[in-house]
mmCIF file of C-alpha atoms and ligand atoms in Angstrom:
data_model
loop_
_atom_site.group_PDB
_atom_site.id
_atom_site.type_symbol
_atom_site.label_atom_id
_atom_site.label_comp_id
_atom_site.label_asym_id
_atom_site.label_seq_id
_atom_site.Cartn_x
_atom_site.Cartn_y
_atom_site.Cartn_z
ATOM 1 C CA UNK P 1 -97.808 32.712 146.949
ATOM 2 C CA UNK P 2 -94.155 32.481 144.192
ATOM 3 C CA UNK P 3 -95.426 30.344 140.948
ATOM 4 C CA UNK P 4 -92.659 27.726 142.021
ATOM 5 C CA UNK P 5 -93.178 27.662 145.596
ATOM 6 C CA UNK P 6 -95.992 24.091 145.293
ATOM 7 C CA UNK P 7 -94.220 23.337 141.726
ATOM 8 C CA UNK P 8 -90.669 22.921 143.107
ATOM 9 C CA UNK P 9 -92.020 19.280 144.983
ATOM 10 C CA UNK P 10 -93.536 17.640 141.641
ATOM 11 C CA UNK P 11 -91.400 19.684 139.196
ATOM 12 C CA UNK P 12 -88.902 16.945 138.441
ATOM 13 C CA UNK P 13 -91.914 14.529 138.200
ATOM 14 C CA UNK P 14 -93.760 16.440 135.581
ATOM 15 C CA UNK P 15 -91.421 15.132 133.193
ATOM 16 C CA UNK P 16 -89.886 18.829 132.410
ATOM 17 C CA UNK P 17 -86.669 17.800 132.620
ATOM 18 C CA UNK P 18 -86.147 15.820 130.539
ATOM 19 C CA UNK P 19 -86.129 18.107 128.035
ATOM 20 C CA UNK P 20 -83.471 20.592 130.065
ATOM 21 C CA UNK P 21 -80.865 16.946 129.789
ATOM 22 C CA UNK P 22 -81.657 16.933 125.906
ATOM 23 C CA UNK P 23 -79.962 20.231 126.388
ATOM 24 C CA UNK P 24 -77.047 19.005 127.514
ATOM 25 C CA UNK P 25 -75.471 17.094 124.778
ATOM 26 C CA UNK P 26 -76.733 20.390 122.209
ATOM 27 C CA UNK P 27 -75.347 22.412 124.521
ATOM 28 C CA UNK P 28 -71.588 20.010 123.998
ATOM 29 C CA UNK P 29 -72.296 20.446 120.408
ATOM 30 C CA UNK P 30 -72.576 23.827 120.267
ATOM 31 C CA UNK P 31 -69.177 24.397 122.845
ATOM 32 C CA UNK P 32 -67.238 22.220 120.164
ATOM 33 C CA UNK P 33 -69.074 24.059 117.296
ATOM 34 C CA UNK P 34 -67.338 27.500 119.141
ATOM 35 C CA UNK P 35 -64.471 25.582 119.640
ATOM 36 C CA UNK P 36 -65.004 26.702 123.490
ATOM 37 C CA UNK P 37 -63.619 25.225 126.666
ATOM 38 C CA UNK P 38 -64.973 27.087 129.560
ATOM 39 C CA UNK P 39 -64.021 26.175 133.224
ATOM 40 C CA UNK P 40 -66.684 27.720 134.883
ATOM 41 C CA UNK P 41 -69.775 28.054 134.146
ATOM 42 C CA UNK P 42 -73.506 30.372 135.891
ATOM 43 C CA UNK P 43 -76.431 28.377 135.119
ATOM 44 C CA UNK P 44 -79.490 30.910 135.536
ATOM 45 C CA UNK P 45 -82.730 30.484 136.742
ATOM 46 C CA UNK P 46 -81.264 26.236 137.628
ATOM 47 C CA UNK P 47 -84.777 25.283 138.291
ATOM 48 C CA UNK P 48 -84.095 22.399 140.114
ATOM 49 C CA UNK P 49 -80.439 22.106 139.304
ATOM 50 C CA UNK P 50 -80.521 19.511 136.685
ATOM 51 C CA UNK P 51 -78.508 21.095 134.385
ATOM 52 C CA UNK P 52 -75.890 22.196 137.426
ATOM 53 C CA UNK P 53 -75.747 18.997 138.582
ATOM 54 C CA UNK P 54 -75.222 17.119 135.171
ATOM 55 C CA UNK P 55 -72.606 20.041 134.261
ATOM 56 C CA UNK P 56 -70.918 19.757 137.688
ATOM 57 C CA UNK P 57 -70.525 15.753 136.975
ATOM 58 C CA UNK P 58 -68.711 16.222 133.859
ATOM 59 C CA UNK P 59 -65.822 18.279 135.536
ATOM 60 C CA UNK P 60 -67.846 22.107 135.435
ATOM 61 C CA UNK P 61 -67.308 24.677 137.880
ATOM 62 C CA UNK P 62 -70.805 25.267 138.468
ATOM 63 C CA UNK P 63 -72.877 27.637 140.684
ATOM 64 C CA UNK P 64 -76.624 28.112 140.331
ATOM 65 C CA UNK P 65 -78.927 31.082 140.728
ATOM 66 C CA UNK P 66 -82.725 30.884 140.870
ATOM 67 C CA UNK P 67 -85.340 33.715 142.391
ATOM 68 C CA UNK P 68 -87.630 30.371 143.772
ATOM 69 C CA UNK P 69 -85.759 28.936 146.764
ATOM 70 C CA UNK P 70 -88.495 25.978 147.233
ATOM 71 C CA UNK P 71 -86.998 25.048 143.359
ATOM 72 C CA UNK P 72 -83.127 25.805 144.753
ATOM 73 C CA UNK P 73 -83.845 23.954 147.893
ATOM 74 C CA UNK P 74 -84.764 20.687 145.552
ATOM 75 C CA UNK P 75 -81.345 21.420 143.633
ATOM 76 C CA UNK P 76 -79.533 21.032 146.579
ATOM 77 C CA UNK P 77 -81.446 18.208 147.928
ATOM 78 C CA UNK P 78 -80.445 17.054 144.235
ATOM 79 C CA UNK P 79 -76.798 17.871 144.237
ATOM 80 C CA UNK P 80 -76.010 16.357 147.800
ATOM 81 C CA UNK P 81 -77.886 13.154 147.165
ATOM 82 C CA UNK P 82 -75.366 13.171 142.801
ATOM 83 C CA UNK P 83 -72.310 14.242 145.518
ATOM 84 C CA UNK P 84 -71.985 17.148 144.019
ATOM 85 C CA UNK P 85 -70.205 20.682 145.423
ATOM 86 C CA UNK P 86 -72.369 22.750 143.446
ATOM 87 C CA UNK P 87 -73.613 26.500 145.407
ATOM 88 C CA UNK P 88 -77.121 27.699 144.933
ATOM 89 C CA UNK P 89 -77.240 31.473 145.188
ATOM 90 C CA UNK P 90 -80.786 32.891 145.313
ATOM 91 C CA UNK P 91 -80.781 35.617 143.542
ATOM 92 C CA UNK P 92 -84.127 37.630 140.923
ATOM 93 C CA UNK P 93 -81.797 37.339 137.594
ATOM 94 C CA UNK P 94 -82.647 40.970 136.796
ATOM 95 C CA UNK P 95 -80.305 41.526 139.638
ATOM 96 C CA UNK P 96 -77.784 39.539 139.229
ATOM 97 C CA UNK P 97 -74.347 39.370 141.083
ATOM 98 C CA UNK P 98 -71.502 37.268 141.380
ATOM 99 C CA UNK P 99 -68.139 37.498 143.667
ATOM 100 C CA UNK P 100 -66.377 36.191 140.678
ATOM 101 C CA UNK P 101 -66.684 35.893 136.344
ATOM 102 C CA UNK P 102 -67.450 33.066 134.595
ATOM 103 C CA UNK P 103 -66.477 31.578 131.000
ATOM 104 C CA UNK P 104 -69.452 30.391 130.077
ATOM 105 C CA UNK P 105 -73.520 31.412 130.979
ATOM 106 C CA UNK P 106 -76.413 29.224 130.186
ATOM 107 C CA UNK P 107 -80.302 29.925 130.874
ATOM 108 C CA UNK P 108 -82.648 27.196 130.042
ATOM 109 C CA UNK P 109 -86.074 25.933 129.050
ATOM 110 C CA UNK P 110 -87.812 29.246 128.532
ATOM 111 C CA UNK P 111 -86.504 31.218 131.928
ATOM 112 C CA UNK P 112 -85.837 33.998 129.583
ATOM 113 C CA UNK P 113 -89.143 34.598 128.631
ATOM 114 C CA UNK P 114 -90.229 34.814 132.464
ATOM 115 C CA UNK P 115 -88.906 38.842 131.764
ATOM 116 C CA UNK P 116 -92.135 40.235 131.145
ATOM 117 C CA UNK P 117 -90.996 44.009 129.927
ATOM 118 C CA UNK P 118 -88.139 44.442 127.001
ATOM 119 C CA UNK P 119 -86.477 46.660 130.136
ATOM 120 C CA UNK P 120 -86.268 43.725 132.332
ATOM 121 C CA UNK P 121 -84.998 41.859 129.315
ATOM 122 C CA UNK P 122 -81.961 43.878 129.005
ATOM 123 C CA UNK P 123 -81.749 44.566 132.783
ATOM 124 C CA UNK P 124 -80.505 41.368 132.928
ATOM 125 C CA UNK P 125 -78.522 41.175 129.815
ATOM 126 C CA UNK P 126 -76.877 43.634 131.604
ATOM 127 C CA UNK P 127 -75.926 41.875 134.360
ATOM 128 C CA UNK P 128 -75.251 38.494 132.589
ATOM 129 C CA UNK P 129 -72.423 40.820 130.256
ATOM 130 C CA UNK P 130 -70.915 41.654 133.593
ATOM 131 C CA UNK P 131 -70.180 38.810 134.743
ATOM 132 C CA UNK P 132 -69.108 36.888 131.723
ATOM 133 C CA UNK P 133 -65.130 36.746 131.651
ATOM 134 C CA UNK P 134 -63.780 38.743 127.742
ATOM 135 C CA UNK P 135 -65.353 36.751 124.971
ATOM 136 C CA UNK P 136 -66.983 34.720 127.371
ATOM 137 C CA UNK P 137 -70.580 32.537 125.986
ATOM 138 C CA UNK P 138 -74.087 33.179 127.083
ATOM 139 C CA UNK P 139 -76.044 30.396 125.684
ATOM 140 C CA UNK P 140 -80.288 30.549 126.590
ATOM 141 C CA UNK P 141 -83.418 29.034 124.993
ATOM 142 C CA UNK P 142 -86.867 31.072 124.080
ATOM 143 C CA UNK P 143 -90.420 30.823 123.564
ATOM 144 C CA UNK P 144 -91.378 32.268 120.207
ATOM 145 C CA UNK P 145 -95.065 33.709 119.840
ATOM 146 C CA UNK P 146 -95.275 30.746 117.869
ATOM 147 C CA UNK P 147 -93.808 28.612 120.915
ATOM 148 C CA UNK P 148 -96.169 30.618 123.515
ATOM 149 C CA UNK P 149 -99.393 30.362 121.058
ATOM 150 C CA UNK P 150 -98.980 26.319 120.656
ATOM 151 C CA UNK P 151 -97.202 24.212 122.137
ATOM 152 C CA UNK P 152 -98.113 24.232 125.792
ATOM 153 C CA UNK P 153 -101.574 22.363 126.081
ATOM 154 C CA UNK P 154 -101.000 18.751 127.719
ATOM 155 C CA UNK P 155 -101.658 16.421 130.757
ATOM 156 C CA UNK P 156 -99.950 14.260 132.991
ATOM 157 C CA UNK P 157 -101.831 10.764 134.783
ATOM 158 C CA UNK P 158 -101.167 9.204 137.482
ATOM 159 C CA UNK P 159 -98.817 6.323 135.967
ATOM 160 C CA UNK P 160 -95.696 7.652 134.680
ATOM 161 C CA UNK P 161 -95.624 9.678 137.476
ATOM 162 C CA UNK P 162 -96.653 7.899 141.154
ATOM 163 C CA UNK P 163 -99.345 9.799 143.188
ATOM 164 C CA UNK P 164 -99.455 12.864 140.905
ATOM 165 C CA UNK P 165 -101.477 14.268 137.224
ATOM 166 C CA UNK P 166 -100.740 17.604 136.477
ATOM 167 C CA UNK P 167 -103.122 19.592 133.857
ATOM 168 C CA UNK P 168 -101.870 22.233 131.868
ATOM 169 C CA UNK P 169 -103.703 24.808 129.891
ATOM 170 C CA UNK P 170 -102.444 27.571 128.009
ATOM 171 C CA UNK P 171 -103.811 30.996 126.596
ATOM 172 C CA UNK P 172 -102.284 33.290 124.153
ATOM 173 C CA UNK P 173 -102.258 37.125 123.856
ATOM 174 C CA UNK P 174 -101.421 38.054 120.613
ATOM 175 C CA UNK P 175 -101.534 42.038 120.720
ATOM 176 C CA UNK P 176 -99.150 41.844 124.359
ATOM 177 C CA UNK P 177 -96.906 38.388 123.551
ATOM 178 C CA UNK P 178 -98.402 37.028 126.789
ATOM 179 C CA UNK P 179 -98.315 33.299 127.330
ATOM 180 C CA UNK P 180 -100.374 32.270 130.587
ATOM 181 C CA UNK P 181 -99.855 28.774 131.359
ATOM 182 C CA UNK P 182 -102.327 27.743 134.401
ATOM 183 C CA UNK P 183 -101.116 24.594 135.993
ATOM 184 C CA UNK P 184 -103.287 22.149 137.932
ATOM 185 C CA UNK P 185 -101.434 19.269 140.632
ATOM 186 C CA UNK P 186 -103.152 17.039 141.602
ATOM 187 C CA UNK P 187 -101.422 15.470 144.304
ATOM 188 C CA UNK P 188 -101.957 12.471 146.249
ATOM 189 C CA UNK P 189 -100.542 12.640 150.177
ATOM 190 C CA UNK P 190 -102.866 9.564 152.463
ATOM 191 C CA UNK P 191 -104.453 8.224 149.841
ATOM 192 C CA UNK P 192 -106.560 12.254 148.991
ATOM 193 C CA UNK P 193 -105.716 13.978 146.503
ATOM 194 C CA UNK P 194 -104.553 17.366 146.691
ATOM 195 C CA UNK P 195 -104.801 20.108 144.524
ATOM 196 C CA UNK P 196 -103.100 23.455 143.534
ATOM 197 C CA UNK P 197 -102.909 25.366 141.391
ATOM 198 C CA UNK P 198 -100.066 27.639 139.503
ATOM 199 C CA UNK P 199 -100.867 30.235 136.926
ATOM 200 C CA UNK P 200 -97.394 31.534 134.678
ATOM 201 C CA UNK P 201 -96.974 34.027 132.185
ATOM 202 C CA UNK P 202 -94.358 34.076 129.406
ATOM 203 C CA UNK P 203 -93.955 36.777 127.328
ATOM 204 C CA UNK P 204 -92.242 35.850 123.427
ATOM 205 C CA UNK P 205 -90.185 38.923 122.109
ATOM 206 C CA UNK P 206 -88.908 38.993 118.593
ATOM 207 C CA UNK P 207 -85.746 37.868 117.063
ATOM 208 C CA UNK P 208 -84.580 41.760 116.367
ATOM 209 C CA UNK P 209 -86.160 42.176 119.675
ATOM 210 C CA UNK P 210 -83.638 40.091 121.466
ATOM 211 C CA UNK P 211 -80.611 41.272 119.692
ATOM 212 C CA UNK P 212 -80.673 44.648 120.196
ATOM 213 C CA UNK P 213 -81.631 44.668 124.110
ATOM 214 C CA UNK P 214 -78.606 41.842 124.257
ATOM 215 C CA UNK P 215 -76.626 44.738 122.688
ATOM 216 C CA UNK P 216 -78.605 47.554 124.874
ATOM 217 C CA UNK P 217 -77.351 44.852 127.568
ATOM 218 C CA UNK P 218 -73.494 44.646 126.306
ATOM 219 C CA UNK P 219 -73.255 41.792 125.155
ATOM 220 C CA UNK P 220 -73.612 40.725 120.569
ATOM 221 C CA UNK P 221 -74.866 37.847 119.420
ATOM 222 C CA UNK P 222 -73.477 35.449 117.079
ATOM 223 C CA UNK P 223 -75.959 32.762 116.232
ATOM 224 C CA UNK P 224 -79.121 31.588 117.220
ATOM 225 C CA UNK P 225 -81.029 28.111 115.974
ATOM 226 C CA UNK P 226 -84.136 26.489 115.462
ATOM 227 C CA UNK P 227 -83.484 24.852 119.208
ATOM 228 C CA UNK P 228 -82.110 21.078 119.200
ATOM 229 C CA UNK P 229 -80.999 21.927 115.601
ATOM 230 C CA UNK P 230 -77.961 23.281 113.988
ATOM 231 C CA UNK P 231 -80.584 25.761 111.650
ATOM 232 C CA UNK P 232 -81.520 28.615 111.054
ATOM 233 C CA UNK P 233 -84.706 29.870 112.861
ATOM 234 C CA UNK P 234 -87.484 29.503 110.157
ATOM 235 C CA UNK P 235 -90.736 31.041 110.911
ATOM 236 C CA UNK P 236 -92.569 28.007 112.275
ATOM 237 C CA UNK P 237 -89.742 27.381 115.301
ATOM 238 C CA UNK P 238 -91.199 27.566 118.598
ATOM 239 C CA UNK P 239 -87.780 28.068 120.336
ATOM 240 C CA UNK P 240 -84.622 29.505 119.623
ATOM 241 C CA UNK P 241 -80.972 28.773 121.129
ATOM 242 C CA UNK P 242 -78.907 32.431 120.721
ATOM 243 C CA UNK P 243 -76.088 32.495 121.536
ATOM 244 C CA UNK P 244 -74.722 35.749 122.455
ATOM 245 C CA UNK P 245 -70.882 37.061 123.922
ATOM 246 C CA UNK P 246 -69.573 40.380 125.492
ATOM 247 C CA UNK P 247 -69.455 43.736 123.434
ATOM 248 C CA UNK P 248 -66.635 45.161 126.288
ATOM 249 C CA UNK P 249 -63.223 44.135 125.989
ATOM 250 C CA UNK P 250 -63.671 43.863 130.098
ATOM 251 C CA UNK P 251 -67.082 43.083 130.839
ATOM 252 C CA UNK P 252 -66.741 41.777 134.719
ATOM 253 C CA UNK P 253 -67.583 44.563 137.292
ATOM 254 C CA UNK P 254 -64.864 45.636 139.828
HETATM 255 C C1 LIG I 301 -88.942 26.298 133.256
HETATM 256 S S1 LIG I 301 -88.163 26.319 134.648
HETATM 257 C C2 LIG I 301 -86.751 25.802 134.454
HETATM 258 C C3 LIG I 301 -85.838 25.418 135.088
HETATM 259 C C4 LIG I 301 -83.875 24.817 133.955
HETATM 260 N N1 LIG I 301 -83.206 26.324 133.440
HETATM 261 C C5 LIG I 301 -84.441 23.401 134.027
HETATM 262 O O1 LIG I 301 -84.269 24.139 132.261
HETATM 263 O O2 LIG I 301 -84.434 22.698 134.476
HETATM 264 C C6 LIG I 301 -87.879 28.577 134.818
HETATM 265 C C7 LIG I 301 -87.176 28.778 136.278
HETATM 266 O O3 LIG I 301 -86.628 30.472 135.867
HETATM 267 C C8 LIG I 301 -86.996 29.925 136.994
HETATM 268 N N2 LIG I 301 -86.764 32.099 137.181
HETATM 269 C C9 LIG I 301 -88.021 32.849 136.049
HETATM 270 N N3 LIG I 301 -87.952 33.686 136.696
HETATM 271 C C10 LIG I 301 -86.391 34.081 137.619
HETATM 272 C C11 LIG I 301 -85.723 35.483 137.627
HETATM 273 N N4 LIG I 301 -86.309 37.043 137.372
HETATM 274 N N5 LIG I 301 -84.697 35.020 137.814
HETATM 275 C C12 LIG I 301 -84.025 33.530 138.996
HETATM 276 N N6 LIG I 301 -85.360 32.961 138.165
HETATM 277 C C13 LIG I 301 -86.418 32.920 137.481
HETATM 278 C C14 LIG I 301 -87.946 30.214 137.943
HETATM 279 O O4 LIG I 301 -87.727 30.264 139.105
HETATM 280 C C15 LIG I 301 -87.626 28.415 136.899
HETATM 281 O O5 LIG I 301 -87.133 27.952 138.920
#
């Protein structure tokens, strides 16, 4: 079974979307600093649509892309409830194709770390460069090696999550730079607990690798920050926010 297939149904109760919500004012501040006013936004790896819906509510024309149909079903449900119209497309970001160019691409909450090879990173950046209009912006955050090695373990209990408990345990392979998390969910159904486990793997990339991959993909790194701040990322940064733009004059595919 694909990852997120079962997790999707409890994802919003797992507390993860709080982080995505914190990125919204941060994104607005980034746009302000770059004096950039987008209209069309692609929320890449949009998951259950938290960021896509919030952006649509602020008046942006948003399209959401994710490879998990289960996550997209939740996103569609939430968008209907919020009364916003967002086309949600099921695509793998490595093969991303849009009919129309966008001004801004966002890709948040480690989604890029799910790309496990450097070539996948370059392919994704290349596809992003094709859907971005010239001088458009691409903002994404990534876990660093330190972030993958140290920030992942958690336990979340019934009280705040309703009838759900979630346990996440992680391991990190420094040789391969791979972080693996086992997420076990206990969900009460008719008074009994159902249990399922998903194993998620993320890869850390050094800042220089990301910069080179962006370049190979036709993008140019503009800035990177210790995520949720505007400080340069130091060696203790667990997560980095990157802002890139198109390197080509006209990058949208014909
Ligand atoms: C941690 S969730 C973040 C969801 C969303 N960005 C948010 O902030 O709420 C990671 C998401 O990345 C998606 N994802 C991972 N690899 C992907 C790929 N190759 N193409 C498209 N989506 C992918 C997963 O399906 C999942 O929805």
